[in-house]
């Protein structure tokens, strides 16, 4: 239990909890019938003192008709580090059917934290947020609430990667995702001064493809290998398969979840068992999120 004013960290047993950053309560005893959790003081002097600070914290929660997650936190605290530290809370275990907020702390694509708290060394930053859950036709609503008054001039905008849509003044309005057709939904929180936010959002939009696509291979005709560029509009499962003129599968080049963005793949003219294929016409096919596109290519030996 987190708690009494004489300790900083885990302590127990306790029945009264003083104000802290949060509580994780595990009750292994049948002797305690109730717990008292004292609120933070709500006096004007406390608020006035924090309004002048460069520190800030935003609580995020996501809700659907059946599920919710209220563990999301982003912000800047003077004693926090810009890399992973004790302020960055790991995600709690999830059930089979769930809805959760996940964050990529190190920028390596591992969305396994529910809080991303950084230092106050820099006013500007991008927070990578991912909603995870079962594909559903139910609307999902994302809420954000500032825990303390934001520093003067701090702008909070959100980029909906899937829709390539910018949400200005996010804290003033909830944001509803009408349908989560994929198990992954990416958002980017761009927070800082006005110039940084505007320029960063425009740059991020240029990095997000407007649609799924696969290019014509090059060179074409080719021997012994050729390259294909493809774009992924939304993070999720992607397949690229080579077929022969009879429609038979020759080689699977890609079969995994990929982040949105621009990618490339090379085919070396070998089949699934590593044998060179004969000269002739082949097709590269991209499948992703209900999208399907193919290109014809020619192998000459």
PDB file of C-alpha atoms in Angstrom:
ATOM      1  CA  UNK A   1       0.000   0.000   0.000  1.00  0.00           C
ATOM      2  CA  UNK A   2       1.095   3.542  -0.672  1.00  0.00           C
ATOM      3  CA  UNK A   3       0.425   5.730   2.111  1.00  0.00           C
ATOM      4  CA  UNK A   4       1.415   7.319   5.329  1.00  0.00           C
ATOM      5  CA  UNK A   5       3.276  10.627   5.534  1.00  0.00           C
ATOM      6  CA  UNK A   6       6.255   9.065   7.322  1.00  0.00           C
ATOM      7  CA  UNK A   7       7.264   6.829   4.421  1.00  0.00           C
ATOM      8  CA  UNK A   8       7.942   7.152   0.720  1.00  0.00           C
ATOM      9  CA  UNK A   9       7.019   3.952  -1.049  1.00  0.00           C
ATOM     10  CA  UNK A  10       5.483   0.672  -0.044  1.00  0.00           C
ATOM     11  CA  UNK A  11       4.290   0.431   3.543  1.00  0.00           C
ATOM     12  CA  UNK A  12       1.665  -1.444   5.496  1.00  0.00           C
ATOM     13  CA  UNK A  13      -0.570  -2.477   6.994  1.00  0.00           C
ATOM     14  CA  UNK A  14      -2.480   0.815   6.758  1.00  0.00           C
ATOM     15  CA  UNK A  15      -6.080   1.869   7.119  1.00  0.00           C
ATOM     16  CA  UNK A  16      -5.675   5.608   6.405  1.00  0.00           C
ATOM     17  CA  UNK A  17      -3.945   6.800   3.236  1.00  0.00           C
ATOM     18  CA  UNK A  18      -2.539  10.332   2.958  1.00  0.00           C
ATOM     19  CA  UNK A  19      -2.435  12.203  -0.407  1.00  0.00           C
ATOM     20  CA  UNK A  20       0.059  10.729  -2.854  1.00  0.00           C
ATOM     21  CA  UNK A  21       0.499  10.277  -6.596  1.00  0.00           C
ATOM     22  CA  UNK A  22      -1.673   7.158  -6.560  1.00  0.00           C
ATOM     23  CA  UNK A  23      -2.663   4.049  -4.647  1.00  0.00           C
ATOM     24  CA  UNK A  24      -2.208   0.364  -5.334  1.00  0.00           C
ATOM     25  CA  UNK A  25      -4.053  -1.519  -2.610  1.00  0.00           C
ATOM     26  CA  UNK A  26      -3.760  -5.234  -1.903  1.00  0.00           C
ATOM     27  CA  UNK A  27      -5.789  -6.521   1.026  1.00  0.00           C
ATOM     28  CA  UNK A  28      -4.729  -9.953   2.257  1.00  0.00           C
ATOM     29  CA  UNK A  29      -6.471  -9.627   5.589  1.00  0.00           C
ATOM     30  CA  UNK A  30     -10.088 -10.145   6.564  1.00  0.00           C
ATOM     31  CA  UNK A  31      -9.697  -7.886   9.610  1.00  0.00           C
ATOM     32  CA  UNK A  32     -10.028  -4.571   7.720  1.00  0.00           C
ATOM     33  CA  UNK A  33     -13.623  -3.650   6.935  1.00  0.00           C
ATOM     34  CA  UNK A  34     -12.923  -0.242   5.383  1.00  0.00           C
ATOM     35  CA  UNK A  35     -10.144   2.055   4.220  1.00  0.00           C
ATOM     36  CA  UNK A  36      -9.905   5.845   4.367  1.00  0.00           C
ATOM     37  CA  UNK A  37      -8.209   7.604   1.459  1.00  0.00           C
ATOM     38  CA  UNK A  38      -7.724  11.292   2.140  1.00  0.00           C
ATOM     39  CA  UNK A  39      -8.078  13.671  -0.859  1.00  0.00           C
ATOM     40  CA  UNK A  40      -5.536  16.239  -1.940  1.00  0.00           C
ATOM     41  CA  UNK A  41      -6.094  19.656  -0.368  1.00  0.00           C
ATOM     42  CA  UNK A  42      -8.269  21.938  -2.473  1.00  0.00           C
ATOM     43  CA  UNK A  43      -7.216  25.389  -1.317  1.00  0.00           C
ATOM     44  CA  UNK A  44      -6.487  28.397  -3.475  1.00  0.00           C
ATOM     45  CA  UNK A  45      -2.917  28.820  -2.217  1.00  0.00           C
ATOM     46  CA  UNK A  46      -2.042  25.265  -3.266  1.00  0.00           C
ATOM     47  CA  UNK A  47      -3.460  25.812  -6.752  1.00  0.00           C
ATOM     48  CA  UNK A  48      -1.796  29.189  -7.149  1.00  0.00           C
ATOM     49  CA  UNK A  49       1.577  27.722  -6.285  1.00  0.00           C
ATOM     50  CA  UNK A  50       1.277  24.957  -8.857  1.00  0.00           C
ATOM     51  CA  UNK A  51       0.033  27.271 -11.647  1.00  0.00           C
ATOM     52  CA  UNK A  52       3.450  28.978 -11.762  1.00  0.00           C
ATOM     53  CA  UNK A  53       5.266  25.657 -12.080  1.00  0.00           C
ATOM     54  CA  UNK A  54       6.579  24.039 -15.256  1.00  0.00           C
ATOM     55  CA  UNK A  55       5.212  20.764 -13.968  1.00  0.00           C
ATOM     56  CA  UNK A  56       1.981  19.370 -15.360  1.00  0.00           C
ATOM     57  CA  UNK A  57       0.117  16.081 -15.458  1.00  0.00           C
ATOM     58  CA  UNK A  58      -2.821  14.893 -17.534  1.00  0.00           C
ATOM     59  CA  UNK A  59      -4.957  11.911 -16.581  1.00  0.00           C
ATOM     60  CA  UNK A  60      -6.261   9.887 -19.518  1.00  0.00           C
ATOM     61  CA  UNK A  61      -9.124   7.449 -19.532  1.00  0.00           C
ATOM     62  CA  UNK A  62     -10.821   5.480 -22.278  1.00  0.00           C
ATOM     63  CA  UNK A  63     -14.311   3.995 -22.077  1.00  0.00           C
ATOM     64  CA  UNK A  64     -16.639   1.860 -24.162  1.00  0.00           C
ATOM     65  CA  UNK A  65     -20.036   0.429 -23.301  1.00  0.00           C
ATOM     66  CA  UNK A  66     -18.491  -2.597 -21.583  1.00  0.00           C
ATOM     67  CA  UNK A  67     -14.877  -1.760 -20.787  1.00  0.00           C
ATOM     68  CA  UNK A  68     -12.745   1.090 -19.495  1.00  0.00           C
ATOM     69  CA  UNK A  69      -9.206   1.997 -18.499  1.00  0.00           C
ATOM     70  CA  UNK A  70      -8.457   4.949 -16.230  1.00  0.00           C
ATOM     71  CA  UNK A  71      -4.738   4.379 -15.634  1.00  0.00           C
ATOM     72  CA  UNK A  72      -3.284   6.668 -18.334  1.00  0.00           C
ATOM     73  CA  UNK A  73      -0.943   9.474 -17.228  1.00  0.00           C
ATOM     74  CA  UNK A  74       1.321  11.807 -19.173  1.00  0.00           C
ATOM     75  CA  UNK A  75       3.174  14.858 -17.943  1.00  0.00           C
ATOM     76  CA  UNK A  76       6.363  16.511 -16.757  1.00  0.00           C
ATOM     77  CA  UNK A  77       7.695  16.473 -13.199  1.00  0.00           C
ATOM     78  CA  UNK A  78      10.905  18.150 -12.032  1.00  0.00           C
ATOM     79  CA  UNK A  79      12.347  15.012 -10.425  1.00  0.00           C
ATOM     80  CA  UNK A  80      11.455  12.711 -13.351  1.00  0.00           C
ATOM     81  CA  UNK A  81      13.855  11.548 -16.057  1.00  0.00           C
ATOM     82  CA  UNK A  82      13.338  11.667 -19.799  1.00  0.00           C
ATOM     83  CA  UNK A  83      14.126   7.947 -20.006  1.00  0.00           C
ATOM     84  CA  UNK A  84      12.219   5.204 -18.203  1.00  0.00           C
ATOM     85  CA  UNK A  85      12.144   5.631 -14.436  1.00  0.00           C
ATOM     86  CA  UNK A  86       9.892   5.052 -11.429  1.00  0.00           C
ATOM     87  CA  UNK A  87       7.342   7.612 -12.624  1.00  0.00           C
ATOM     88  CA  UNK A  88       6.598   5.511 -15.715  1.00  0.00           C
ATOM     89  CA  UNK A  89       4.052   2.937 -14.590  1.00  0.00           C
ATOM     90  CA  UNK A  90       4.055  -0.484 -16.320  1.00  0.00           C
ATOM     91  CA  UNK A  91       0.743  -1.675 -17.693  1.00  0.00           C
ATOM     92  CA  UNK A  92      -1.400  -3.865 -15.489  1.00  0.00           C
ATOM     93  CA  UNK A  93      -2.236  -7.368 -16.773  1.00  0.00           C
ATOM     94  CA  UNK A  94      -5.283  -7.417 -19.072  1.00  0.00           C
ATOM     95  CA  UNK A  95      -8.143  -9.847 -19.478  1.00  0.00           C
ATOM     96  CA  UNK A  96      -8.901 -11.629 -22.756  1.00  0.00           C
ATOM     97  CA  UNK A  97     -11.529  -9.024 -23.618  1.00  0.00           C
ATOM     98  CA  UNK A  98     -10.287  -5.612 -22.608  1.00  0.00           C
ATOM     99  CA  UNK A  99      -9.702  -1.984 -23.478  1.00  0.00           C
ATOM    100  CA  UNK A 100      -6.496  -0.289 -22.398  1.00  0.00           C
ATOM    101  CA  UNK A 101      -4.259   2.749 -22.821  1.00  0.00           C
ATOM    102  CA  UNK A 102      -0.645   1.925 -23.662  1.00  0.00           C
ATOM    103  CA  UNK A 103       2.446   4.096 -24.082  1.00  0.00           C
ATOM    104  CA  UNK A 104       5.786   3.682 -25.796  1.00  0.00           C
ATOM    105  CA  UNK A 105       8.386   4.976 -23.323  1.00  0.00           C
ATOM    106  CA  UNK A 106      11.639   4.318 -25.198  1.00  0.00           C
ATOM    107  CA  UNK A 107      10.450   4.846 -28.763  1.00  0.00           C
ATOM    108  CA  UNK A 108      11.155   1.205 -29.637  1.00  0.00           C
ATOM    109  CA  UNK A 109       7.555   0.212 -30.324  1.00  0.00           C
ATOM    110  CA  UNK A 110       6.971  -1.542 -26.996  1.00  0.00           C
ATOM    111  CA  UNK A 111       3.674  -0.147 -25.755  1.00  0.00           C
ATOM    112  CA  UNK A 112       3.872  -1.652 -22.275  1.00  0.00           C
ATOM    113  CA  UNK A 113       3.382   1.306 -19.924  1.00  0.00           C
ATOM    114  CA  UNK A 114       0.316   3.211 -18.774  1.00  0.00           C
ATOM    115  CA  UNK A 115       2.190   6.355 -17.687  1.00  0.00           C
ATOM    116  CA  UNK A 116       4.856   8.417 -19.444  1.00  0.00           C
ATOM    117  CA  UNK A 117       6.137  11.144 -17.119  1.00  0.00           C
ATOM    118  CA  UNK A 118       9.172  13.189 -18.211  1.00  0.00           C
ATOM    119  CA  UNK A 119      11.433  15.909 -16.822  1.00  0.00           C
ATOM    120  CA  UNK A 120      10.807  19.660 -17.156  1.00  0.00           C
ATOM    121  CA  UNK A 121      14.018  20.159 -19.148  1.00  0.00           C
ATOM    122  CA  UNK A 122      12.042  20.664 -22.357  1.00  0.00           C
ATOM    123  CA  UNK A 123       8.609  22.194 -22.778  1.00  0.00           C
ATOM    124  CA  UNK A 124       7.950  20.434 -26.096  1.00  0.00           C
ATOM    125  CA  UNK A 125       7.370  16.746 -26.744  1.00  0.00           C
ATOM    126  CA  UNK A 126       5.433  13.948 -28.449  1.00  0.00           C
ATOM    127  CA  UNK A 127       3.685  11.199 -26.466  1.00  0.00           C
ATOM    128  CA  UNK A 128       2.901   7.999 -28.392  1.00  0.00           C
ATOM    129  CA  UNK A 129      -0.400   6.553 -27.176  1.00  0.00           C
ATOM    130  CA  UNK A 130      -1.973   3.302 -28.319  1.00  0.00           C
ATOM    131  CA  UNK A 131      -5.443   2.036 -27.499  1.00  0.00           C
ATOM    132  CA  UNK A 132      -5.568  -1.749 -27.369  1.00  0.00           C
ATOM    133  CA  UNK A 133      -8.671  -3.903 -27.352  1.00  0.00           C
ATOM    134  CA  UNK A 134     -10.882  -6.273 -29.238  1.00  0.00           C
ATOM    135  CA  UNK A 135     -12.233  -5.118 -32.603  1.00  0.00           C
ATOM    136  CA  UNK A 136     -15.670  -3.708 -31.879  1.00  0.00           C
ATOM    137  CA  UNK A 137     -18.439  -1.674 -33.441  1.00  0.00           C
ATOM    138  CA  UNK A 138     -19.003   0.075 -30.093  1.00  0.00           C
ATOM    139  CA  UNK A 139     -17.942   3.728 -29.867  1.00  0.00           C
ATOM    140  CA  UNK A 140     -14.871   4.366 -27.721  1.00  0.00           C
ATOM    141  CA  UNK A 141     -14.431   7.685 -25.936  1.00  0.00           C
ATOM    142  CA  UNK A 142     -11.116   9.153 -24.807  1.00  0.00           C
ATOM    143  CA  UNK A 143     -11.063  11.708 -22.010  1.00  0.00           C
ATOM    144  CA  UNK A 144      -8.246  13.920 -20.728  1.00  0.00           C
ATOM    145  CA  UNK A 145      -8.174  15.901 -17.498  1.00  0.00           C
ATOM    146  CA  UNK A 146      -5.430  18.201 -16.266  1.00  0.00           C
ATOM    147  CA  UNK A 147      -4.521  17.338 -12.676  1.00  0.00           C
ATOM    148  CA  UNK A 148      -3.081  20.829 -12.064  1.00  0.00           C
ATOM    149  CA  UNK A 149      -3.276  24.116 -14.013  1.00  0.00           C
ATOM    150  CA  UNK A 150      -1.147  23.849 -17.150  1.00  0.00           C
ATOM    151  CA  UNK A 151       1.904  26.118 -17.561  1.00  0.00           C
ATOM    152  CA  UNK A 152       1.145  29.297 -19.457  1.00  0.00           C
ATOM    153  CA  UNK A 153       1.345  28.861 -23.225  1.00  0.00           C
ATOM    154  CA  UNK A 154       1.255  25.051 -23.169  1.00  0.00           C
ATOM    155  CA  UNK A 155      -0.790  23.653 -26.075  1.00  0.00           C
ATOM    156  CA  UNK A 156      -2.238  20.113 -26.010  1.00  0.00           C
ATOM    157  CA  UNK A 157      -3.201  18.681 -29.415  1.00  0.00           C
ATOM    158  CA  UNK A 158      -3.825  15.104 -30.494  1.00  0.00           C
ATOM    159  CA  UNK A 159      -3.236  13.465 -33.859  1.00  0.00           C
ATOM    160  CA  UNK A 160      -5.553  10.571 -34.685  1.00  0.00           C
ATOM    161  CA  UNK A 161      -3.194   8.508 -36.832  1.00  0.00           C
ATOM    162  CA  UNK A 162      -5.880   6.225 -38.263  1.00  0.00           C
ATOM    163  CA  UNK A 163      -7.959   9.144 -39.542  1.00  0.00           C
ATOM    164  CA  UNK A 164      -5.075  11.593 -40.103  1.00  0.00           C
ATOM    165  CA  UNK A 165      -7.179  13.985 -38.032  1.00  0.00           C
ATOM    166  CA  UNK A 166      -5.997  16.680 -35.614  1.00  0.00           C
ATOM    167  CA  UNK A 167      -7.883  17.310 -32.363  1.00  0.00           C
ATOM    168  CA  UNK A 168      -7.175  20.825 -31.101  1.00  0.00           C
ATOM    169  CA  UNK A 169      -7.929  21.837 -27.517  1.00  0.00           C
ATOM    170  CA  UNK A 170      -8.206  18.168 -26.535  1.00  0.00           C
ATOM    171  CA  UNK A 171      -8.685  18.898 -22.830  1.00  0.00           C
ATOM    172  CA  UNK A 172     -11.782  20.968 -23.555  1.00  0.00           C
ATOM    173  CA  UNK A 173     -13.621  18.132 -25.295  1.00  0.00           C
ATOM    174  CA  UNK A 174     -13.823  14.353 -25.118  1.00  0.00           C
ATOM    175  CA  UNK A 175     -12.900  12.472 -28.290  1.00  0.00           C
ATOM    176  CA  UNK A 176     -15.048   9.645 -29.641  1.00  0.00           C
ATOM    177  CA  UNK A 177     -13.821   6.886 -31.940  1.00  0.00           C
ATOM    178  CA  UNK A 178     -16.947   5.598 -33.613  1.00  0.00           C
ATOM    179  CA  UNK A 179     -15.621   2.134 -34.412  1.00  0.00           C
ATOM    180  CA  UNK A 180     -12.428   0.256 -33.550  1.00  0.00           C
ATOM    181  CA  UNK A 181     -12.071  -2.014 -36.570  1.00  0.00           C
ATOM    182  CA  UNK A 182      -8.559  -3.060 -35.584  1.00  0.00           C
ATOM    183  CA  UNK A 183      -7.166  -4.174 -32.216  1.00  0.00           C
ATOM    184  CA  UNK A 184      -4.694  -1.282 -32.320  1.00  0.00           C
ATOM    185  CA  UNK A 185      -5.525   2.430 -32.504  1.00  0.00           C
ATOM    186  CA  UNK A 186      -2.649   4.924 -32.584  1.00  0.00           C
ATOM    187  CA  UNK A 187      -2.718   8.478 -31.286  1.00  0.00           C
ATOM    188  CA  UNK A 188       0.029  11.054 -30.861  1.00  0.00           C
ATOM    189  CA  UNK A 189      -0.181  13.742 -28.196  1.00  0.00           C
ATOM    190  CA  UNK A 190       1.807  16.782 -29.354  1.00  0.00           C
ATOM    191  CA  UNK A 191       2.337  19.113 -26.419  1.00  0.00           C
ATOM    192  CA  UNK A 192       4.358  22.323 -26.153  1.00  0.00           C
ATOM    193  CA  UNK A 193       4.414  25.882 -27.395  1.00  0.00           C
ATOM    194  CA  UNK A 194       2.191  26.883 -30.302  1.00  0.00           C
ATOM    195  CA  UNK A 195       4.896  26.974 -32.989  1.00  0.00           C
ATOM    196  CA  UNK A 196       6.248  23.533 -32.029  1.00  0.00           C
ATOM    197  CA  UNK A 197       2.793  21.974 -31.981  1.00  0.00           C
ATOM    198  CA  UNK A 198       1.777  23.360 -35.392  1.00  0.00           C
ATOM    199  CA  UNK A 199       5.040  22.434 -37.168  1.00  0.00           C
ATOM    200  CA  UNK A 200       5.225  18.986 -35.565  1.00  0.00           C
ATOM    201  CA  UNK A 201       1.658  18.086 -36.495  1.00  0.00           C
ATOM    202  CA  UNK A 202       2.285  19.016 -40.122  1.00  0.00           C
ATOM    203  CA  UNK A 203       5.480  16.932 -40.165  1.00  0.00           C
ATOM    204  CA  UNK A 204       3.749  13.933 -38.586  1.00  0.00           C
ATOM    205  CA  UNK A 205       0.947  14.085 -41.144  1.00  0.00           C
ATOM    206  CA  UNK A 206       3.521  13.821 -43.931  1.00  0.00           C
ATOM    207  CA  UNK A 207       4.792  10.586 -42.353  1.00  0.00           C
ATOM    208  CA  UNK A 208       1.357   8.913 -42.311  1.00  0.00           C
ATOM    209  CA  UNK A 209       0.224   7.357 -45.619  1.00  0.00           C
ATOM    210  CA  UNK A 210      -3.259   8.297 -46.725  1.00  0.00           C
ATOM    211  CA  UNK A 211      -4.006   4.724 -47.808  1.00  0.00           C
ATOM    212  CA  UNK A 212      -2.607   1.197 -48.075  1.00  0.00           C
ATOM    213  CA  UNK A 213      -0.724   0.580 -51.305  1.00  0.00           C
ATOM    214  CA  UNK A 214       2.024  -1.477 -52.919  1.00  0.00           C
ATOM    215  CA  UNK A 215       4.233  -0.095 -55.674  1.00  0.00           C
ATOM    216  CA  UNK A 216       5.274  -1.647 -58.931  1.00  0.00           C
ATOM    217  CA  UNK A 217       8.377  -3.713 -58.312  1.00  0.00           C
ATOM    218  CA  UNK A 218      11.718  -2.384 -59.494  1.00  0.00           C
ATOM    219  CA  UNK A 219      13.589  -3.350 -61.513  1.00  0.00           C
ATOM    220  CA  UNK A 220      10.977  -4.975 -63.721  1.00  0.00           C
ATOM    221  CA  UNK A 221      11.718  -7.279 -65.523  1.00  0.00           C
ATOM    222  CA  UNK A 222      14.181  -8.528 -62.909  1.00  0.00           C
ATOM    223  CA  UNK A 223      16.840 -11.124 -62.237  1.00  0.00           C
ATOM    224  CA  UNK A 224      17.660 -12.324 -59.654  1.00  0.00           C
ATOM    225  CA  UNK A 225      15.879  -9.990 -57.191  1.00  0.00           C
ATOM    226  CA  UNK A 226      13.442  -7.093 -57.116  1.00  0.00           C
ATOM    227  CA  UNK A 227      12.147  -4.580 -54.578  1.00  0.00           C
ATOM    228  CA  UNK A 228       8.657  -3.370 -53.665  1.00  0.00           C
ATOM    229  CA  UNK A 229       7.683  -0.306 -51.622  1.00  0.00           C
ATOM    230  CA  UNK A 230       4.422  -0.356 -49.711  1.00  0.00           C
ATOM    231  CA  UNK A 231       2.542   1.966 -47.401  1.00  0.00           C
ATOM    232  CA  UNK A 232       0.658   1.035 -44.233  1.00  0.00           C
ATOM    233  CA  UNK A 233      -2.072   3.533 -43.340  1.00  0.00           C
ATOM    234  CA  UNK A 234      -2.901   1.969 -39.964  1.00  0.00           C
ATOM    235  CA  UNK A 235      -0.910  -0.239 -37.613  1.00  0.00           C
ATOM    236  CA  UNK A 236      -1.945  -3.865 -37.874  1.00  0.00           C
ATOM    237  CA  UNK A 237      -1.513  -7.210 -39.614  1.00  0.00           C
ATOM    238  CA  UNK A 238       0.059  -6.982 -43.088  1.00  0.00           C
ATOM    239  CA  UNK A 239       0.623  -9.751 -45.638  1.00  0.00           C
ATOM    240  CA  UNK A 240       2.619  -9.597 -48.859  1.00  0.00           C
ATOM    241  CA  UNK A 241       2.520 -12.802 -50.897  1.00  0.00           C
ATOM    242  CA  UNK A 242       3.952 -13.756 -54.291  1.00  0.00           C
ATOM    243  CA  UNK A 243       1.716 -15.832 -56.602  1.00  0.00           C
ATOM    244  CA  UNK A 244       2.411 -17.441 -59.966  1.00  0.00           C
ATOM    245  CA  UNK A 245       0.299 -17.097 -63.092  1.00  0.00           C
ATOM    246  CA  UNK A 246      -1.917 -20.009 -61.954  1.00  0.00           C
ATOM    247  CA  UNK A 247      -2.742 -18.276 -58.690  1.00  0.00           C
ATOM    248  CA  UNK A 248      -0.577 -20.638 -56.628  1.00  0.00           C
ATOM    249  CA  UNK A 249       1.275 -19.218 -53.628  1.00  0.00           C
ATOM    250  CA  UNK A 250       5.013 -19.068 -54.305  1.00  0.00           C
ATOM    251  CA  UNK A 251       6.468 -17.089 -51.397  1.00  0.00           C
ATOM    252  CA  UNK A 252       5.230 -15.163 -48.341  1.00  0.00           C
ATOM    253  CA  UNK A 253       7.380 -12.057 -47.930  1.00  0.00           C
ATOM    254  CA  UNK A 254       5.544 -10.360 -45.042  1.00  0.00           C
ATOM    255  CA  UNK A 255       3.109 -11.815 -42.522  1.00  0.00           C
ATOM    256  CA  UNK A 256       3.123  -9.782 -39.309  1.00  0.00           C
ATOM    257  CA  UNK A 257       1.904  -6.645 -37.581  1.00  0.00           C
ATOM    258  CA  UNK A 258       3.553  -3.479 -38.880  1.00  0.00           C
ATOM    259  CA  UNK A 259       3.397   0.100 -37.685  1.00  0.00           C
ATOM    260  CA  UNK A 260       1.832   2.688 -39.965  1.00  0.00           C
ATOM    261  CA  UNK A 261       4.292   4.298 -42.367  1.00  0.00           C
ATOM    262  CA  UNK A 262       6.329   3.515 -45.458  1.00  0.00           C
ATOM    263  CA  UNK A 263       8.095   0.160 -45.858  1.00  0.00           C
ATOM    264  CA  UNK A 264      10.023  -1.889 -48.422  1.00  0.00           C
ATOM    265  CA  UNK A 265      10.535  -5.588 -49.081  1.00  0.00           C
ATOM    266  CA  UNK A 266      12.814  -7.547 -51.444  1.00  0.00           C
ATOM    267  CA  UNK A 267      12.025 -10.785 -53.268  1.00  0.00           C
ATOM    268  CA  UNK A 268      15.079 -12.793 -54.302  1.00  0.00           C
ATOM    269  CA  UNK A 269      13.262 -15.055 -56.761  1.00  0.00           C
ATOM    270  CA  UNK A 270      13.128 -18.039 -54.391  1.00  0.00           C
ATOM    271  CA  UNK A 271      10.079 -20.046 -53.332  1.00  0.00           C
ATOM    272  CA  UNK A 272       9.047 -21.111 -49.813  1.00  0.00           C
ATOM    273  CA  UNK A 273      11.647 -23.883 -49.635  1.00  0.00           C
ATOM    274  CA  UNK A 274      14.450 -21.733 -50.978  1.00  0.00           C
ATOM    275  CA  UNK A 275      14.473 -23.012 -54.551  1.00  0.00           C
ATOM    276  CA  UNK A 276      14.841 -20.607 -57.508  1.00  0.00           C
ATOM    277  CA  UNK A 277      11.615 -20.161 -59.453  1.00  0.00           C
ATOM    278  CA  UNK A 278      11.456 -20.325 -63.233  1.00  0.00           C
ATOM    279  CA  UNK A 279      11.153 -17.404 -65.607  1.00  0.00           C
ATOM    280  CA  UNK A 280       7.653 -16.039 -66.038  1.00  0.00           C
ATOM    281  CA  UNK A 281       4.930 -13.744 -64.787  1.00  0.00           C
ATOM    282  CA  UNK A 282       4.322 -13.394 -61.057  1.00  0.00           C
ATOM    283  CA  UNK A 283       2.073 -11.232 -58.870  1.00  0.00           C
ATOM    284  CA  UNK A 284       2.841  -9.449 -55.611  1.00  0.00           C
ATOM    285  CA  UNK A 285      -0.244  -8.996 -53.423  1.00  0.00           C
ATOM    286  CA  UNK A 286      -0.697  -6.776 -50.373  1.00  0.00           C
ATOM    287  CA  UNK A 287      -3.467  -7.545 -47.871  1.00  0.00           C
ATOM    288  CA  UNK A 288      -4.155  -5.385 -44.807  1.00  0.00           C
ATOM    289  CA  UNK A 289      -7.231  -4.351 -42.852  1.00  0.00           C
ATOM    290  CA  UNK A 290      -9.641  -5.487 -45.576  1.00  0.00           C
ATOM    291  CA  UNK A 291      -7.533  -3.863 -48.300  1.00  0.00           C
ATOM    292  CA  UNK A 292      -6.157  -5.906 -51.213  1.00  0.00           C
ATOM    293  CA  UNK A 293      -3.939  -4.857 -54.123  1.00  0.00           C
ATOM    294  CA  UNK A 294      -1.654  -6.733 -56.529  1.00  0.00           C
ATOM    295  CA  UNK A 295       1.004  -5.882 -59.107  1.00  0.00           C
ATOM    296  CA  UNK A 296       2.282  -7.969 -62.029  1.00  0.00           C
ATOM    297  CA  UNK A 297       6.014  -8.598 -62.384  1.00  0.00           C
ATOM    298  CA  UNK A 298       8.226 -10.438 -64.836  1.00  0.00           C
ATOM    299  CA  UNK A 299      11.211 -12.642 -63.991  1.00  0.00           C
ATOM    300  CA  UNK A 300      13.649 -13.202 -66.891  1.00  0.00           C
ATOM    301  CA  UNK A 301      16.651 -15.508 -66.763  1.00  0.00           C
TER     302      UNK A 301
END
